[in-house]
PDB file of C-alpha atoms in Angstrom:
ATOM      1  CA  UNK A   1       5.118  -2.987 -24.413  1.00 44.00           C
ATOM      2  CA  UNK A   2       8.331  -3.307 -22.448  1.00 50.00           C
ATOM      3  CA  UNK A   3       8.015  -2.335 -19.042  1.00 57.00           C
ATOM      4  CA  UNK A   4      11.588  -0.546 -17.769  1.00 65.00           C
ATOM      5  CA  UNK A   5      12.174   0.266 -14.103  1.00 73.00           C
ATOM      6  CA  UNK A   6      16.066   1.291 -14.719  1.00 69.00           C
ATOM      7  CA  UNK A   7      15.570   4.764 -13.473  1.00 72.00           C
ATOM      8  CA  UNK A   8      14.385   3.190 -10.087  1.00 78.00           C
ATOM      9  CA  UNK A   9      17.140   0.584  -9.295  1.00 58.00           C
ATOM     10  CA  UNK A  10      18.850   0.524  -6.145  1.00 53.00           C
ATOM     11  CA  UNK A  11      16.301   2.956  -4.805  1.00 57.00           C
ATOM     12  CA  UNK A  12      14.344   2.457  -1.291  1.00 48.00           C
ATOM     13  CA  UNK A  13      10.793   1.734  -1.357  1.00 54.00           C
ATOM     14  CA  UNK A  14       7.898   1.062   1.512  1.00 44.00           C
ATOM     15  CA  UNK A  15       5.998  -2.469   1.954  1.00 58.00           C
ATOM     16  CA  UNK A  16       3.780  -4.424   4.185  1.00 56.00           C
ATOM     17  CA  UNK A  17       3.131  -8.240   3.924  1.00 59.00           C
ATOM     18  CA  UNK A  18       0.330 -10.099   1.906  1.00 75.00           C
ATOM     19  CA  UNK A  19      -0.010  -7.985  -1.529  1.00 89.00           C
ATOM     20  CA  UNK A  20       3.058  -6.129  -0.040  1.00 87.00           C
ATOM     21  CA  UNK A  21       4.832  -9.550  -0.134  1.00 89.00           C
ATOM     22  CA  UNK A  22       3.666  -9.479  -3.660  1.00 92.00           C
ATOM     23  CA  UNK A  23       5.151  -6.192  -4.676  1.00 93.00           C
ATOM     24  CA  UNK A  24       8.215  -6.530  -2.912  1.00 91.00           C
ATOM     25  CA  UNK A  25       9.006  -9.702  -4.251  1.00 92.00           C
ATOM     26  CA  UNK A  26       8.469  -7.724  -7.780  1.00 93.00           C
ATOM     27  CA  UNK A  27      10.404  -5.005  -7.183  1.00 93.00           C
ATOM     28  CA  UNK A  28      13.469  -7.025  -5.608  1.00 93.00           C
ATOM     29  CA  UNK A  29      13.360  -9.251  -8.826  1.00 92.00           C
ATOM     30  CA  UNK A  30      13.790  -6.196 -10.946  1.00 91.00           C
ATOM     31  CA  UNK A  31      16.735  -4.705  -8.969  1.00 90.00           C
ATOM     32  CA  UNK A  32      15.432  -2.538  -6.190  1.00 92.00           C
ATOM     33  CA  UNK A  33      16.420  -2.482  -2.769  1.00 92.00           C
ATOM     34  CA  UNK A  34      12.914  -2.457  -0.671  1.00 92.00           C
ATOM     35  CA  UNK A  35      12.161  -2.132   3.037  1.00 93.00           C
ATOM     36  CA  UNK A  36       9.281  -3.845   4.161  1.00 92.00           C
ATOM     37  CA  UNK A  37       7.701  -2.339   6.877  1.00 92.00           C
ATOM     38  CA  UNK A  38       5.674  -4.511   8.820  1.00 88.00           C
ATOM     39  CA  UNK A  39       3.982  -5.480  12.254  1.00 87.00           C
ATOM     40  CA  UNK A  40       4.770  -9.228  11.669  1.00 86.00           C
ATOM     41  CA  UNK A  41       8.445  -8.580  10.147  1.00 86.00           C
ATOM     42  CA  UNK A  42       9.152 -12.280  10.591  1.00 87.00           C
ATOM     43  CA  UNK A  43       7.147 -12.620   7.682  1.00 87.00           C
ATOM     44  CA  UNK A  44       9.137 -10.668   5.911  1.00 88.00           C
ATOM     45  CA  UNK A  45      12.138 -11.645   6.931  1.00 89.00           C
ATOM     46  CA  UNK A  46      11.682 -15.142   5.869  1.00 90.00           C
ATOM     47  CA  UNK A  47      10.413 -13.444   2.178  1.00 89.00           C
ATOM     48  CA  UNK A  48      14.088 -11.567   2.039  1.00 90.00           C
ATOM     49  CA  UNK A  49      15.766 -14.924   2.759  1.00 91.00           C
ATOM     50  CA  UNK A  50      14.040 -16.580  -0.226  1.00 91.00           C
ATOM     51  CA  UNK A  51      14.721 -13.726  -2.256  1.00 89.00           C
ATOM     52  CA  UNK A  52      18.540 -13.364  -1.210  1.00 87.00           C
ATOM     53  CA  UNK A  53      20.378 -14.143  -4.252  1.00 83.00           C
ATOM     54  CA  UNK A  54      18.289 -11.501  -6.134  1.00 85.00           C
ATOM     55  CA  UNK A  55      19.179  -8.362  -8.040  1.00 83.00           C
ATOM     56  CA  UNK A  56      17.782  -5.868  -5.027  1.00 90.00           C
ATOM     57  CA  UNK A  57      17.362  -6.538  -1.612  1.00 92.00           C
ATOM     58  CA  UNK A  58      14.261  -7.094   0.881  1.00 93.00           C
ATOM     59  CA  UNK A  59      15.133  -5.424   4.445  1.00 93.00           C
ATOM     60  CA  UNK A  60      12.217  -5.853   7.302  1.00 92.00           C
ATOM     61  CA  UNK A  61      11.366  -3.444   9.553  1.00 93.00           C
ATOM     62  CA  UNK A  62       8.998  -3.933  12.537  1.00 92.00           C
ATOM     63  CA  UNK A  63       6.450  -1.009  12.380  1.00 93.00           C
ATOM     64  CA  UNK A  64       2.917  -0.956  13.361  1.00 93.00           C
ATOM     65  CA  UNK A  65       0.954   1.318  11.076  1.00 93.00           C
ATOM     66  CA  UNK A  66      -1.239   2.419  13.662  1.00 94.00           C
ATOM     67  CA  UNK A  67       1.590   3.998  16.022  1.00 95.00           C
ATOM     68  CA  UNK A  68       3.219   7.172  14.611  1.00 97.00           C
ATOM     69  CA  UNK A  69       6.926   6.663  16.580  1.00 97.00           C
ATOM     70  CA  UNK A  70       7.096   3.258  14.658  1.00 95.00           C
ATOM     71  CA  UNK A  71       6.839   5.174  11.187  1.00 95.00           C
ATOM     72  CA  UNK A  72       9.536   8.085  12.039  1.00 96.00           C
ATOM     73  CA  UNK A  73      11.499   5.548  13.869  1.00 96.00           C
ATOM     74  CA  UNK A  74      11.272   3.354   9.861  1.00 94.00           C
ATOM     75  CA  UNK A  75      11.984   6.430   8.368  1.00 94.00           C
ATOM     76  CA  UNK A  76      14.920   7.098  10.581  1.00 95.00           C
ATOM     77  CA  UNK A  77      16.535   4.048  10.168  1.00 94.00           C
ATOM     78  CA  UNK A  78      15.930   3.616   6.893  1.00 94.00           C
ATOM     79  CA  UNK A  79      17.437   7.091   5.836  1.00 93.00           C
ATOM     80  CA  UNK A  80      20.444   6.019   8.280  1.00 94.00           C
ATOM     81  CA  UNK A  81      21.211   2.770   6.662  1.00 94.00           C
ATOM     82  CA  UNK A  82      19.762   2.348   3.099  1.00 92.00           C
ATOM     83  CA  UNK A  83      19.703   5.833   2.193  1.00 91.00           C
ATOM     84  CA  UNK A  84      16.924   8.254   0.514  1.00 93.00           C
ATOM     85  CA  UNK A  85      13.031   7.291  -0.113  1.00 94.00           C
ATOM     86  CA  UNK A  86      12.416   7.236  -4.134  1.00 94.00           C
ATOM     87  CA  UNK A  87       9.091   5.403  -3.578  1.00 95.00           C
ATOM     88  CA  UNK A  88       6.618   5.045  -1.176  1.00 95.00           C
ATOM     89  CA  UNK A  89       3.717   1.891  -1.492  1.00 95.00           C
ATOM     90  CA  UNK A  90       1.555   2.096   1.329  1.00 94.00           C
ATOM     91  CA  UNK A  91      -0.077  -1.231   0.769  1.00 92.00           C
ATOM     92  CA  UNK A  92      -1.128  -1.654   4.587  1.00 89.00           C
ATOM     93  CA  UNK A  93      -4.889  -1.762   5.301  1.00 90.00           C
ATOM     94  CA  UNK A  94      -6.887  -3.439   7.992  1.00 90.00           C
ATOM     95  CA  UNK A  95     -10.679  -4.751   8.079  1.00 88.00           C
ATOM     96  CA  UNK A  96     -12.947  -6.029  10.596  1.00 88.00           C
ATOM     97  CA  UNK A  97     -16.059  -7.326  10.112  1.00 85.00           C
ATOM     98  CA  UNK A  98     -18.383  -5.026  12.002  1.00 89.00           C
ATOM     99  CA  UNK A  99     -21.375  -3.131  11.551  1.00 93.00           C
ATOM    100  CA  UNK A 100     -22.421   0.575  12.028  1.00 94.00           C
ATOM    101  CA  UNK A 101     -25.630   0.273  13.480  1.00 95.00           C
ATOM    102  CA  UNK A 102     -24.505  -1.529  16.511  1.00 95.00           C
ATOM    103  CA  UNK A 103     -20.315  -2.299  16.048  1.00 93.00           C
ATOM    104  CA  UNK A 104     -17.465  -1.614  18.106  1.00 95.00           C
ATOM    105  CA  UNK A 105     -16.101   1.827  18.079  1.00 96.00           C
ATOM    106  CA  UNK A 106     -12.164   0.345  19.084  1.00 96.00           C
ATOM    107  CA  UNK A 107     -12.027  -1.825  15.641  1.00 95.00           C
ATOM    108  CA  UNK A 108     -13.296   1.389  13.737  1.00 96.00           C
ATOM    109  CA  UNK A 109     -10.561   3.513  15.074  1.00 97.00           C
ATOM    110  CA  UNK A 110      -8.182   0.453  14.176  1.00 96.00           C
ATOM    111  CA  UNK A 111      -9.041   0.946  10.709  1.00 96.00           C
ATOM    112  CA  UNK A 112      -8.998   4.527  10.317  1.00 97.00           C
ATOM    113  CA  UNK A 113      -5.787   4.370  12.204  1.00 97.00           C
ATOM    114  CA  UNK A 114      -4.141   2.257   9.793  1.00 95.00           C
ATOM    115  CA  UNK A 115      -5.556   2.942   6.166  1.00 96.00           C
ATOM    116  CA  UNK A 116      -5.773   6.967   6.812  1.00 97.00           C
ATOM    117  CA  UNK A 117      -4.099   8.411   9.636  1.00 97.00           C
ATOM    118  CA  UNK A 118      -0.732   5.290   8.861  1.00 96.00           C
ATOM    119  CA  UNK A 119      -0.618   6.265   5.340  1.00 96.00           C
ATOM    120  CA  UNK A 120      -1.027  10.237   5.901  1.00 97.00           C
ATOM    121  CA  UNK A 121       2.439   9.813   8.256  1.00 97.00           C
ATOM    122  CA  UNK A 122       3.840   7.882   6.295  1.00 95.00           C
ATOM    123  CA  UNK A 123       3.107   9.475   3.034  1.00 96.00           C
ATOM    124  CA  UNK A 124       4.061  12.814   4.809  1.00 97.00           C
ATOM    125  CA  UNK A 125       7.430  11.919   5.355  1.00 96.00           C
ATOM    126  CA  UNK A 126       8.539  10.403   2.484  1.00 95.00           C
ATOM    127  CA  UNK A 127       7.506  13.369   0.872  1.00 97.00           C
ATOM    128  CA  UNK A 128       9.674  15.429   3.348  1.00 97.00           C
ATOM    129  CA  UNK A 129      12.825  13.639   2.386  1.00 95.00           C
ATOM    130  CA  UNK A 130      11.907  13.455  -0.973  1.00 96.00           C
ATOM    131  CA  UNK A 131      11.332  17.036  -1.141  1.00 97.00           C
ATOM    132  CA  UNK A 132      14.826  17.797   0.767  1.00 97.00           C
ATOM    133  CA  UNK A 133      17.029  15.999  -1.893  1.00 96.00           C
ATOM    134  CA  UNK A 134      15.289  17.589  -5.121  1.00 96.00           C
ATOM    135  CA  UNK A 135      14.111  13.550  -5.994  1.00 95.00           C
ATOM    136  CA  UNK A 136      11.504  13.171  -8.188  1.00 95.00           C
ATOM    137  CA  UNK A 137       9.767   9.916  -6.779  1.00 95.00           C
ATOM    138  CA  UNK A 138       6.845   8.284  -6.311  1.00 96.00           C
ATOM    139  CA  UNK A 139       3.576   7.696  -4.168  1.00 96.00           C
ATOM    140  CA  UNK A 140       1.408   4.432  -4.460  1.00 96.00           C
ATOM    141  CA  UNK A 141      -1.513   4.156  -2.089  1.00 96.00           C
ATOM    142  CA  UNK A 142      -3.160   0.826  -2.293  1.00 95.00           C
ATOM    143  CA  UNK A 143      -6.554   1.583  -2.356  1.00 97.00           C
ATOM    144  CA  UNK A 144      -9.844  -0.602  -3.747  1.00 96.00           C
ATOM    145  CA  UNK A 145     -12.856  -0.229  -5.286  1.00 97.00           C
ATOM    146  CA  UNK A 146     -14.978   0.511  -2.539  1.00 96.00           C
ATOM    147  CA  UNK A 147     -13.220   3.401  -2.439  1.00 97.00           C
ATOM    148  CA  UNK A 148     -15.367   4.602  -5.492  1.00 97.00           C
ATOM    149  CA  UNK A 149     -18.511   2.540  -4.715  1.00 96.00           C
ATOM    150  CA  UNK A 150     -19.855   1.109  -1.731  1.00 95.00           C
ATOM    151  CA  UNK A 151     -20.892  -2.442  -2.310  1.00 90.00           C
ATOM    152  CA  UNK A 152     -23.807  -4.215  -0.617  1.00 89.00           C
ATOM    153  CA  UNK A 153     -21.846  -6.344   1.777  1.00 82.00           C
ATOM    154  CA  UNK A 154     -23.223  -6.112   5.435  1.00 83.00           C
ATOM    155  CA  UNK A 155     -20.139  -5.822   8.100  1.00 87.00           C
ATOM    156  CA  UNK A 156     -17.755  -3.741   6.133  1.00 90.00           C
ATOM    157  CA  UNK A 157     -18.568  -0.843   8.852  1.00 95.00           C
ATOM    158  CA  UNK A 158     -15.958   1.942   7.669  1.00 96.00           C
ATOM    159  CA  UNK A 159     -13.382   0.072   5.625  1.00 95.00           C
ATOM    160  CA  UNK A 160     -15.337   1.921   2.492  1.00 97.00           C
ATOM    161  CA  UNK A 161     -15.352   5.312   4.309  1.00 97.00           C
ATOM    162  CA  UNK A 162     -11.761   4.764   5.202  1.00 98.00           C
ATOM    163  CA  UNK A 163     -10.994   3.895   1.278  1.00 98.00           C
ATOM    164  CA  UNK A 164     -12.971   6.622   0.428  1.00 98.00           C
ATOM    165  CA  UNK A 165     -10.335   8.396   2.546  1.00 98.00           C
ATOM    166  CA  UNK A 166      -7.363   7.509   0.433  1.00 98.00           C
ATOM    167  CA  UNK A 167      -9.049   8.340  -3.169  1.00 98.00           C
ATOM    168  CA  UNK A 168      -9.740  12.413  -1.273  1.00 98.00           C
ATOM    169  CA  UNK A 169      -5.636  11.962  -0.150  1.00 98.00           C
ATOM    170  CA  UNK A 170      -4.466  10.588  -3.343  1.00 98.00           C
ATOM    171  CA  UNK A 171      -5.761  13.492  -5.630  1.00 98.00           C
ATOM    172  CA  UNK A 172      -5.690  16.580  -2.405  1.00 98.00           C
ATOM    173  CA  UNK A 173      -1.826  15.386  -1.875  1.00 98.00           C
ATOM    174  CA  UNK A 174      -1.383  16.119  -5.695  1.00 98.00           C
ATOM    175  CA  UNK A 175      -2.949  19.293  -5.887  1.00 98.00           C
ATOM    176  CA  UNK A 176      -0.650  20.118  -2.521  1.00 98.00           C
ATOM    177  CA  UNK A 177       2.598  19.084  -5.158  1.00 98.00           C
ATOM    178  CA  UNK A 178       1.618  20.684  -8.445  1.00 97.00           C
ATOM    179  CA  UNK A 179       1.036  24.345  -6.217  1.00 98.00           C
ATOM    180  CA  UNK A 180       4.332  23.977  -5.298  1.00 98.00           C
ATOM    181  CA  UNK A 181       6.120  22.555  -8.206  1.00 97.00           C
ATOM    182  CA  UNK A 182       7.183  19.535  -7.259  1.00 97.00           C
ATOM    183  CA  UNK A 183       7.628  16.788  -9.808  1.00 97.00           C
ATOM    184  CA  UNK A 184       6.749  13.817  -7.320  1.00 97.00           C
ATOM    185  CA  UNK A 185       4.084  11.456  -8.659  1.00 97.00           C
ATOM    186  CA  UNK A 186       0.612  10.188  -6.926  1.00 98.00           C
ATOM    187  CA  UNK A 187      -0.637   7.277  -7.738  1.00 98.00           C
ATOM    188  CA  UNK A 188      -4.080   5.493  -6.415  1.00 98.00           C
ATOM    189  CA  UNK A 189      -4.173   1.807  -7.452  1.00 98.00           C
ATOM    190  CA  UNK A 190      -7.784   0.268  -6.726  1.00 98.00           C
ATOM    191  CA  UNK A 191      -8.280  -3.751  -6.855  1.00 96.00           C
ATOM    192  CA  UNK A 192     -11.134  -5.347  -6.772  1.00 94.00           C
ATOM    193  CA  UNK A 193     -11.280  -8.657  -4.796  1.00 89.00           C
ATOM    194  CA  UNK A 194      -7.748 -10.008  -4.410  1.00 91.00           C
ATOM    195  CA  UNK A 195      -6.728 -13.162  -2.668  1.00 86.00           C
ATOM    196  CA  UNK A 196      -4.950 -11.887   0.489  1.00 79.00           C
ATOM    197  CA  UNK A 197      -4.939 -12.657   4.923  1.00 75.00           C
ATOM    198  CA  UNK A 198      -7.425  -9.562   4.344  1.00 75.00           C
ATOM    199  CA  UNK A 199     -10.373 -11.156   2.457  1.00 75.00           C
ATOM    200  CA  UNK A 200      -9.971 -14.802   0.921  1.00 73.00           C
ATOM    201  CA  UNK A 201      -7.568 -16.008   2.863  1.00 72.00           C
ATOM    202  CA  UNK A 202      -8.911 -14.672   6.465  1.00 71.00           C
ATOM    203  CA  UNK A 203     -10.168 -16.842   9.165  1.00 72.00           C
ATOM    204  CA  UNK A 204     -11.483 -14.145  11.308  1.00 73.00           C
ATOM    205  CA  UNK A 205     -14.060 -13.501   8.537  1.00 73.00           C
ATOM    206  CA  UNK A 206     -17.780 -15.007   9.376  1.00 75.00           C
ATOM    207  CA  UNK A 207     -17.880 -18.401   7.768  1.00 77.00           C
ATOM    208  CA  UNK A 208     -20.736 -16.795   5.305  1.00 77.00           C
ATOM    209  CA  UNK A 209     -18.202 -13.837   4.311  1.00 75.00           C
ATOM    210  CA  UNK A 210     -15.676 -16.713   4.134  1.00 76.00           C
ATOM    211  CA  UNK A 211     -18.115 -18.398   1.541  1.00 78.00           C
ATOM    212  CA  UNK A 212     -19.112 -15.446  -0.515  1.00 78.00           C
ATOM    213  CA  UNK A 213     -15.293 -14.814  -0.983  1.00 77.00           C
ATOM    214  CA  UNK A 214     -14.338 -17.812  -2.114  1.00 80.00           C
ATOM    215  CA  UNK A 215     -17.559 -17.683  -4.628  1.00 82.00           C
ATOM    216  CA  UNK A 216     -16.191 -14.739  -6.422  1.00 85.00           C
ATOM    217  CA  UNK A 217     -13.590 -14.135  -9.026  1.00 90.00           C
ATOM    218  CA  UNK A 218     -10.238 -12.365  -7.520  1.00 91.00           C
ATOM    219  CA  UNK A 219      -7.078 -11.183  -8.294  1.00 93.00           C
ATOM    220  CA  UNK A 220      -3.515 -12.481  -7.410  1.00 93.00           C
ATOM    221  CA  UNK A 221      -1.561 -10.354  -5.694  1.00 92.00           C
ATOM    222  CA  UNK A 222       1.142 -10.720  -8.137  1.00 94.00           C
ATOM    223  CA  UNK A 223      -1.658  -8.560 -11.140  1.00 96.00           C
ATOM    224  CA  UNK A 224      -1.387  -5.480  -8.044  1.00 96.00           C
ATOM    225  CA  UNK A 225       2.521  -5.998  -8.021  1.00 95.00           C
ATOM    226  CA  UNK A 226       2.623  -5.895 -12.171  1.00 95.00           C
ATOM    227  CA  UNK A 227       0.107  -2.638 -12.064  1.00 97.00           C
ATOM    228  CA  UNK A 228       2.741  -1.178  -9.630  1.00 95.00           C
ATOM    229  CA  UNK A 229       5.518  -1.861 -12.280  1.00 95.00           C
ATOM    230  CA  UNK A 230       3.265  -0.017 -14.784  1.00 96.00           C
ATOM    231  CA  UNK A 231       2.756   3.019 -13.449  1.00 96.00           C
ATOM    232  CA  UNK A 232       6.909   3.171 -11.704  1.00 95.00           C
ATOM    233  CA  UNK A 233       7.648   2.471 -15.802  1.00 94.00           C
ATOM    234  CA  UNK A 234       5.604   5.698 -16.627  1.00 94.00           C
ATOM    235  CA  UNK A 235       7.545   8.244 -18.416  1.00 92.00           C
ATOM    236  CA  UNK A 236       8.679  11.128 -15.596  1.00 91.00           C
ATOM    237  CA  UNK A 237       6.272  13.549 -17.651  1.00 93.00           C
ATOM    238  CA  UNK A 238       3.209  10.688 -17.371  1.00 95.00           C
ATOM    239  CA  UNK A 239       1.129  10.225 -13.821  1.00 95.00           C
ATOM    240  CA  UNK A 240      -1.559   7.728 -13.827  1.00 97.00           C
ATOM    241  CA  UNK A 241      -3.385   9.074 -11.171  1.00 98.00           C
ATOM    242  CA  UNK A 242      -5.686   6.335 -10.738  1.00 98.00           C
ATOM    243  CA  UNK A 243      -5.492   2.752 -11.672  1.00 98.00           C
ATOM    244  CA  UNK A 244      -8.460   0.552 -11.283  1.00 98.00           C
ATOM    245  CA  UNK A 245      -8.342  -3.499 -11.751  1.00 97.00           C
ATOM    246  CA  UNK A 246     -10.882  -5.912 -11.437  1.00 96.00           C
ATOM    247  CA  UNK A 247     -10.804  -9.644 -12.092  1.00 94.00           C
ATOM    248  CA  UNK A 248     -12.527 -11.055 -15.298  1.00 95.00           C
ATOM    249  CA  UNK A 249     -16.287 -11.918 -14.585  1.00 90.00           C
ATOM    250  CA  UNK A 250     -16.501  -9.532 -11.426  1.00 84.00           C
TER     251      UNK A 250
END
């Protein structure tokens, strides 16, 4: 199968860092321009310089997720300087090891901040301009598994119930489309374990999450960016609504 993303080049898409990194790093090589929008957008930053030279571009913005006048203010600027959304990746998503029965209420509003409430306003206006120039693009939510199936791991608090979140958003915001008419796409891709500053590769983690991490099989982030080129190669009549991945031997 050959995977074509012509209909997508020189179009403007959404990206955080870690699997972000990933998929923007995938989507530059195959001719797209990309803004990056990140809280650490030095990060970034230094991935557009190694990428410079490239078919597409990498552009960082500073936006934090959690703050709603960072995302219009990305919006803004991107619409002012690179032009219209086609695609919108919300790949940002924040976990705390914490517990329910005794946590911190501040880190669980953190996370539902971020992975709901940060990808509803941002979802919500890409859609608006989207919708305003009659294009027919594309949403990607990041998601996971445990936003099917809670897993026994003590001190993921309401990362699952905030995943559980995006599956309800991926499929209501599609439903909200298709009464309406609108040809823009939903899609819900759901890794399992992936190497990332969010699970393998996180220091904040208790040593014995640290451990159990490491013990298990995981994907690259590079296998999210190449499911993400999949489902942008779909034919404009195809949606893969949802995509789940696992590593071998999970």
């Amino acid at each position: 199968m050959v995977l074509s993303l012509d209909r997508w080049v020189g179009k403007v898409t959404g990206a955080s860092s870690g699997i972000g990194a990933a998929i923007a790093e995938f989507l530059v090589d195959k001719g797209l321009i990309v803004a990056g929008l990140a809280r650490r957008s030095d990060l970034v930053e230094k991935k557009a310089k190694e990428l410079s030279g490239k078919t597409g571009k990498l552009y960082a913005i500073k936006t934090d997720l959690a703050k709603e006048e960072d995302i219009l203010n990305a919006f803004k600027w991107i619409e002012e300087n690179l032009g219209h959304v086609h695609i919108l990746i919300n790949n940002a998503g924040l976990f705390k090891d914490n517990l329910l029965r005794n946590g911190d209420s501040a880190l669980w509003k953190q996370i539902f901040d971020v992975n709901v409430l940060g990808l509803c306003i941002a979802t919500r206006e890409a859609v608006k301009i989207m919708s305003a120039h009659n294009i027919n693009g594309h949403i990607i939510h990041i998601n996971s598994v445990v936003g099917h199936k809670v897993l026994p791991f003590p001190g993921s608090n309401v990362y699952p119930a905030s995943k559980h979140a995006v599956t309800a958003l991926t499929e209501t915001l599609r439903h909200e489309l298709n009464a309406v008419d609108s040809k823009i796409k939903t899609t819900s891709i759901s890794p399992g374990l992936t190497d990332s500053e969010m699970t393998t590769l996180n220091t904040e983690l208790s040593q014995e999450r640290q451990n159990l991490f490491k013990s298990l099989p995981a994907l690259k982030g590079v296998d999210v960016a190449e499911a993400v080129g999949y489902v942008l190669s779909t034919s404009e009549n195809v949606q893969i609504n949802e995509l789940t991945m696992t590593p071998v031997g999970e």
